[in-house]
Amino acid sequence: VGYGLHVVIDHGNGWTSMNAHLLKSFVVVGERVDRGQTIALLGDSGNSSGAHLHYEQVLDKTVQPAVFNGTPFVYNTSLSSRNCGDSPVAGDWNGDRSSDVGVFRRQADTAVFRKLWPDGTTKLGPFGLPTDTPVVGDWDGDGQFNLGVWSSPSATFTLKKANGGEHVFAFGNSSDLPVAGDWNGDGRWDVGTFEPATATFFLRDALGNVTTKAFGSVSSLPIAGDWDGDGRSNVGVYNPTTTTFRLAMPDGTTKTVVYGTPTSLPVVGSWSAGSVSKLGVWDTATGVFSKRFSGKHTEKVRFGRSR
């Protein structure tokens, strides 16, 4: 009761962190969270004299002096964090039918997509806020991927159009995770959400119609791709702990692929100019993308800041 609404994050090796006196939580028990993800809103629930964050770092159930990125925190002072890690993305940036990699970089007050082009150059796309989650796709069907973000506090997608305009709409719940794909095979990508609490995908088409698919578990990271080359995206999940992809195939079967490391995050792309989506990972510890081709061949690309 004293803590009110609170979120405890298990960091492994006996370490946890407590975030208490919250107004609203955006996560559920058992969900895997990533650095830079918005987990809650500040409040004054529980035994609180006013809105503030009660924060603790705990080792083996014993509270420890708080340290942020190696810097001890002095209580009753202010400390600004500017070290939020990159998040991986992949897409066809130039319309050549091959996917390239990129990262979503969170800065102090803004965010920027850093896209690696086939010629090795990096092109920047300022878009979104540091509290957003990146989502990319071919929103208008012109063959080139465009930028987008998901804001969990408002459960809102903001998709950047090729003409520079934006499509902003609410969908899902604050505790959801975003996905994108061509659900109906019309060449235009749409968005969806994954609800960890029920392990359910909610896939929205351009007309606002929604289809659901139960797949994965509360700790799954959602993905989507055209697993069989029929022009339609299907869902999948990744479990970094077991380094396992599970793909929901169109015929109702599930394909399992072990790939990556426990510090990896999933990416999906058409690495070889084909219609079938391939798997990949970005290792947060090394900043290296591993793109998996047919025949288990892997191509590695270092891009983005390691964590």
Short mmCIF file of N, CA and C in Angstrom, two decimals, residues 132-235:
data_model
loop_
_atom_site.label_atom_id
_atom_site.label_comp_id
_atom_site.label_asym_id
_atom_site.label_seq_id
_atom_site.Cartn_x
_atom_site.Cartn_y
_atom_site.Cartn_z
N ASP A 132 9.33 7.75 -27.64
CA ASP A 132 8.59 6.97 -28.64
C ASP A 132 9.28 5.64 -28.94
N THR A 133 8.52 4.75 -29.58
CA THR A 133 9.04 3.49 -30.09
C THR A 133 9.00 3.54 -31.62
N PRO A 134 10.10 3.19 -32.31
CA PRO A 134 10.12 3.31 -33.77
C PRO A 134 9.31 2.23 -34.45
N VAL A 135 8.71 2.59 -35.59
CA VAL A 135 8.02 1.64 -36.45
C VAL A 135 8.15 2.17 -37.88
N VAL A 136 8.58 1.31 -38.81
CA VAL A 136 8.77 1.75 -40.20
C VAL A 136 8.00 0.85 -41.14
N GLY A 137 7.64 1.40 -42.32
CA GLY A 137 6.91 0.62 -43.30
C GLY A 137 6.65 1.42 -44.56
N ASP A 138 6.19 0.75 -45.59
CA ASP A 138 5.85 1.40 -46.86
C ASP A 138 4.38 1.82 -46.78
N TRP A 139 4.14 2.98 -46.16
CA TRP A 139 2.77 3.40 -45.87
C TRP A 139 1.95 3.72 -47.11
N ASP A 140 2.61 4.15 -48.20
CA ASP A 140 1.86 4.56 -49.40
C ASP A 140 2.04 3.63 -50.59
N GLY A 141 2.79 2.54 -50.43
CA GLY A 141 2.93 1.55 -51.49
C GLY A 141 3.83 1.95 -52.64
N ASP A 142 4.76 2.90 -52.41
CA ASP A 142 5.65 3.33 -53.50
C ASP A 142 6.95 2.55 -53.55
N GLY A 143 7.10 1.55 -52.69
CA GLY A 143 8.30 0.72 -52.71
C GLY A 143 9.39 1.18 -51.77
N GLN A 144 9.24 2.35 -51.17
CA GLN A 144 10.22 2.87 -50.22
C GLN A 144 9.61 2.96 -48.83
N PHE A 145 10.41 2.59 -47.84
CA PHE A 145 9.93 2.64 -46.47
C PHE A 145 9.93 4.08 -45.95
N ASN A 146 8.92 4.35 -45.13
CA ASN A 146 8.81 5.65 -44.47
C ASN A 146 8.90 5.45 -42.96
N LEU A 147 9.07 6.57 -42.27
CA LEU A 147 9.28 6.53 -40.83
C LEU A 147 7.96 6.55 -40.08
N GLY A 148 8.01 6.13 -38.84
CA GLY A 148 6.85 6.20 -37.98
C GLY A 148 7.26 5.97 -36.54
N VAL A 149 6.39 6.37 -35.61
CA VAL A 149 6.64 6.14 -34.20
C VAL A 149 5.34 5.79 -33.50
N TRP A 150 5.48 5.13 -32.38
CA TRP A 150 4.36 4.77 -31.51
C TRP A 150 4.59 5.43 -30.16
N SER A 151 3.63 6.20 -29.70
CA SER A 151 3.70 6.85 -28.39
C SER A 151 2.83 6.08 -27.42
N SER A 152 3.46 5.40 -26.46
CA SER A 152 2.68 4.57 -25.54
C SER A 152 1.79 5.37 -24.59
N PRO A 153 2.21 6.54 -24.07
CA PRO A 153 1.29 7.26 -23.16
C PRO A 153 -0.06 7.57 -23.77
N SER A 154 -0.08 7.90 -25.06
CA SER A 154 -1.33 8.24 -25.74
C SER A 154 -1.84 7.13 -26.64
N ALA A 155 -1.10 6.01 -26.71
CA ALA A 155 -1.46 4.90 -27.61
C ALA A 155 -1.72 5.42 -29.01
N THR A 156 -0.75 6.18 -29.53
CA THR A 156 -0.93 6.87 -30.81
C THR A 156 0.20 6.55 -31.78
N PHE A 157 -0.16 6.24 -33.02
CA PHE A 157 0.81 6.11 -34.10
C PHE A 157 0.93 7.45 -34.82
N THR A 158 2.15 7.81 -35.20
CA THR A 158 2.40 8.95 -36.08
C THR A 158 3.25 8.44 -37.24
N LEU A 159 2.67 8.40 -38.43
CA LEU A 159 3.34 7.85 -39.61
C LEU A 159 3.67 8.98 -40.57
N LYS A 160 4.92 9.04 -41.00
CA LYS A 160 5.36 10.08 -41.92
C LYS A 160 5.09 9.65 -43.36
N LYS A 161 4.39 10.49 -44.11
CA LYS A 161 4.08 10.18 -45.50
C LYS A 161 5.23 10.60 -46.42
N ALA A 162 5.23 10.06 -47.63
CA ALA A 162 6.27 10.39 -48.60
C ALA A 162 6.26 11.86 -48.97
N ASN A 163 5.08 12.50 -48.91
CA ASN A 163 4.97 13.92 -49.27
C ASN A 163 5.31 14.85 -48.11
N GLY A 164 5.75 14.26 -46.99
CA GLY A 164 6.13 15.07 -45.84
C GLY A 164 5.04 15.23 -44.81
N GLY A 165 3.81 14.87 -45.16
CA GLY A 165 2.71 14.96 -44.21
C GLY A 165 2.77 13.85 -43.17
N GLU A 166 1.85 13.90 -42.23
CA GLU A 166 1.80 12.90 -41.18
C GLU A 166 0.39 12.34 -41.03
N HIS A 167 0.32 11.08 -40.74
CA HIS A 167 -0.95 10.42 -40.43
C HIS A 167 -0.90 10.04 -38.95
N VAL A 168 -1.75 10.68 -38.16
CA VAL A 168 -1.75 10.48 -36.71
C VAL A 168 -3.07 9.87 -36.29
N PHE A 169 -3.03 8.78 -35.56
CA PHE A 169 -4.27 8.14 -35.10
C PHE A 169 -3.99 7.29 -33.87
N ALA A 170 -5.00 7.17 -33.03
CA ALA A 170 -4.91 6.35 -31.83
C ALA A 170 -5.31 4.91 -32.15
N PHE A 171 -4.59 3.98 -31.55
CA PHE A 171 -4.91 2.57 -31.74
C PHE A 171 -4.27 1.76 -30.62
N GLY A 172 -5.01 0.82 -30.07
CA GLY A 172 -4.46 -0.04 -29.05
C GLY A 172 -4.49 0.58 -27.67
N ASN A 173 -3.66 0.01 -26.79
CA ASN A 173 -3.57 0.45 -25.40
C ASN A 173 -2.14 0.84 -25.06
N SER A 174 -1.99 1.59 -24.00
CA SER A 174 -0.67 2.11 -23.63
C SER A 174 0.33 1.01 -23.30
N SER A 175 -0.14 -0.16 -22.89
CA SER A 175 0.76 -1.26 -22.54
C SER A 175 1.11 -2.14 -23.74
N ASP A 176 0.62 -1.79 -24.93
CA ASP A 176 0.90 -2.58 -26.13
C ASP A 176 2.27 -2.26 -26.71
N LEU A 177 2.71 -3.09 -27.64
CA LEU A 177 3.93 -2.87 -28.43
C LEU A 177 3.54 -2.81 -29.90
N PRO A 178 4.20 -1.94 -30.70
CA PRO A 178 3.79 -1.76 -32.10
C PRO A 178 4.39 -2.79 -33.05
N VAL A 179 3.67 -3.06 -34.14
CA VAL A 179 4.17 -3.86 -35.26
C VAL A 179 3.67 -3.22 -36.54
N ALA A 180 4.27 -3.61 -37.67
CA ALA A 180 3.83 -3.10 -38.97
C ALA A 180 4.03 -4.18 -40.02
N GLY A 181 3.14 -4.18 -41.03
CA GLY A 181 3.25 -5.14 -42.12
C GLY A 181 2.14 -4.94 -43.13
N ASP A 182 2.26 -5.63 -44.25
CA ASP A 182 1.22 -5.60 -45.29
C ASP A 182 0.28 -6.77 -45.03
N TRP A 183 -0.76 -6.52 -44.23
CA TRP A 183 -1.63 -7.60 -43.78
C TRP A 183 -2.49 -8.20 -44.89
N ASN A 184 -2.86 -7.40 -45.90
CA ASN A 184 -3.79 -7.89 -46.92
C ASN A 184 -3.17 -8.02 -48.31
N GLY A 185 -1.87 -7.76 -48.45
CA GLY A 185 -1.20 -7.95 -49.73
C GLY A 185 -1.47 -6.90 -50.77
N ASP A 186 -1.91 -5.69 -50.35
CA ASP A 186 -2.20 -4.63 -51.32
C ASP A 186 -1.00 -3.74 -51.62
N GLY A 187 0.16 -4.08 -51.06
CA GLY A 187 1.37 -3.29 -51.30
C GLY A 187 1.57 -2.14 -50.35
N ARG A 188 0.58 -1.83 -49.56
CA ARG A 188 0.68 -0.75 -48.57
C ARG A 188 0.76 -1.36 -47.17
N TRP A 189 1.70 -0.85 -46.41
CA TRP A 189 1.87 -1.37 -45.06
C TRP A 189 0.90 -0.69 -44.10
N ASP A 190 0.44 -1.47 -43.16
CA ASP A 190 -0.42 -0.97 -42.09
C ASP A 190 0.23 -1.32 -40.75
N VAL A 191 -0.40 -0.90 -39.68
CA VAL A 191 0.19 -1.11 -38.36
C VAL A 191 -0.66 -2.06 -37.53
N GLY A 192 -0.16 -2.38 -36.39
CA GLY A 192 -0.87 -3.22 -35.44
C GLY A 192 -0.21 -3.11 -34.09
N THR A 193 -0.75 -3.81 -33.12
CA THR A 193 -0.16 -3.83 -31.79
C THR A 193 -0.13 -5.25 -31.27
N PHE A 194 0.76 -5.46 -30.31
CA PHE A 194 0.85 -6.73 -29.60
C PHE A 194 0.57 -6.45 -28.14
N GLU A 195 -0.42 -7.14 -27.58
CA GLU A 195 -0.80 -6.97 -26.19
C GLU A 195 -0.12 -8.06 -25.35
N PRO A 196 0.95 -7.71 -24.61
CA PRO A 196 1.68 -8.75 -23.86
C PRO A 196 0.82 -9.51 -22.86
N ALA A 197 -0.10 -8.82 -22.19
CA ALA A 197 -0.89 -9.47 -21.14
C ALA A 197 -1.66 -10.68 -21.66
N THR A 198 -2.12 -10.61 -22.90
CA THR A 198 -2.89 -11.71 -23.50
C THR A 198 -2.15 -12.40 -24.64
N ALA A 199 -0.92 -11.93 -24.94
CA ALA A 199 -0.14 -12.46 -26.06
C ALA A 199 -0.97 -12.47 -27.34
N THR A 200 -1.59 -11.32 -27.63
CA THR A 200 -2.48 -11.21 -28.78
C THR A 200 -2.07 -10.06 -29.68
N PHE A 201 -2.01 -10.33 -30.99
CA PHE A 201 -1.79 -9.30 -31.99
C PHE A 201 -3.12 -8.72 -32.43
N PHE A 202 -3.15 -7.39 -32.61
CA PHE A 202 -4.31 -6.69 -33.17
C PHE A 202 -3.82 -5.98 -34.43
N LEU A 203 -4.25 -6.44 -35.60
CA LEU A 203 -3.74 -5.96 -36.88
C LEU A 203 -4.80 -5.09 -37.55
N ARG A 204 -4.44 -3.85 -37.81
CA ARG A 204 -5.37 -2.84 -38.34
C ARG A 204 -5.11 -2.61 -39.82
N ASP A 205 -6.17 -2.62 -40.64
CA ASP A 205 -5.98 -2.29 -42.06
C ASP A 205 -6.29 -0.82 -42.30
N ALA A 206 -6.15 -0.37 -43.54
CA ALA A 206 -6.30 1.04 -43.87
C ALA A 206 -7.71 1.56 -43.60
N LEU A 207 -8.69 0.69 -43.58
CA LEU A 207 -10.08 1.09 -43.34
C LEU A 207 -10.44 1.06 -41.86
N GLY A 208 -9.48 0.66 -41.03
CA GLY A 208 -9.73 0.59 -39.60
C GLY A 208 -10.24 -0.75 -39.12
N ASN A 209 -10.38 -1.71 -40.04
CA ASN A 209 -10.80 -3.05 -39.63
C ASN A 209 -9.67 -3.76 -38.89
N VAL A 210 -10.01 -4.54 -37.90
CA VAL A 210 -9.01 -5.17 -37.05
C VAL A 210 -9.20 -6.69 -37.02
N THR A 211 -8.10 -7.41 -37.22
CA THR A 211 -8.09 -8.86 -37.04
C THR A 211 -7.16 -9.18 -35.88
N THR A 212 -7.43 -10.27 -35.19
CA THR A 212 -6.64 -10.64 -34.02
C THR A 212 -5.96 -11.99 -34.24
N LYS A 213 -4.84 -12.16 -33.56
CA LYS A 213 -4.10 -13.41 -33.64
C LYS A 213 -3.40 -13.64 -32.31
N ALA A 214 -3.78 -14.68 -31.60
CA ALA A 214 -3.11 -15.04 -30.35
C ALA A 214 -1.84 -15.81 -30.69
N PHE A 215 -0.70 -15.30 -30.24
CA PHE A 215 0.57 -15.93 -30.58
C PHE A 215 1.64 -15.40 -29.65
N GLY A 216 2.51 -16.29 -29.16
CA GLY A 216 3.59 -15.86 -28.30
C GLY A 216 3.23 -15.94 -26.83
N SER A 217 3.96 -15.15 -26.02
CA SER A 217 3.75 -15.14 -24.57
C SER A 217 3.94 -13.72 -24.06
N VAL A 218 3.75 -13.52 -22.77
CA VAL A 218 3.83 -12.18 -22.20
C VAL A 218 5.21 -11.56 -22.39
N SER A 219 6.27 -12.38 -22.45
CA SER A 219 7.63 -11.86 -22.57
C SER A 219 8.13 -11.80 -24.01
N SER A 220 7.26 -12.08 -24.97
CA SER A 220 7.67 -12.09 -26.38
C SER A 220 7.89 -10.69 -26.92
N LEU A 221 8.82 -10.57 -27.87
CA LEU A 221 9.00 -9.34 -28.64
C LEU A 221 8.34 -9.56 -30.00
N PRO A 222 7.38 -8.73 -30.38
CA PRO A 222 6.62 -8.97 -31.61
C PRO A 222 7.39 -8.60 -32.87
N ILE A 223 7.20 -9.37 -33.94
CA ILE A 223 7.75 -9.07 -35.26
C ILE A 223 6.70 -9.41 -36.30
N ALA A 224 6.96 -9.04 -37.54
CA ALA A 224 6.09 -9.40 -38.65
C ALA A 224 6.92 -9.48 -39.92
N GLY A 225 6.50 -10.35 -40.85
CA GLY A 225 7.20 -10.49 -42.11
C GLY A 225 6.45 -11.39 -43.06
N ASP A 226 6.84 -11.36 -44.32
CA ASP A 226 6.25 -12.23 -45.34
C ASP A 226 7.07 -13.52 -45.35
N TRP A 227 6.65 -14.49 -44.54
CA TRP A 227 7.46 -15.69 -44.34
C TRP A 227 7.47 -16.64 -45.52
N ASP A 228 6.47 -16.56 -46.43
CA ASP A 228 6.41 -17.51 -47.54
C ASP A 228 6.40 -16.85 -48.91
N GLY A 229 6.51 -15.53 -48.99
CA GLY A 229 6.58 -14.84 -50.27
C GLY A 229 5.26 -14.66 -50.98
N ASP A 230 4.14 -14.74 -50.25
CA ASP A 230 2.83 -14.58 -50.89
C ASP A 230 2.35 -13.14 -50.93
N GLY A 231 3.20 -12.21 -50.48
CA GLY A 231 2.85 -10.80 -50.51
C GLY A 231 2.13 -10.30 -49.28
N ARG A 232 1.85 -11.18 -48.34
CA ARG A 232 1.16 -10.80 -47.11
C ARG A 232 2.07 -11.01 -45.91
N SER A 233 2.00 -10.08 -44.97
CA SER A 233 2.80 -10.21 -43.75
C SER A 233 2.06 -11.06 -42.73
N ASN A 234 2.83 -11.87 -42.04
CA ASN A 234 2.32 -12.66 -40.92
C ASN A 234 3.12 -12.31 -39.67
N VAL A 235 2.60 -12.68 -38.53
CA VAL A 235 3.23 -12.27 -37.29
C VAL A 235 4.25 -13.31 -36.82
#
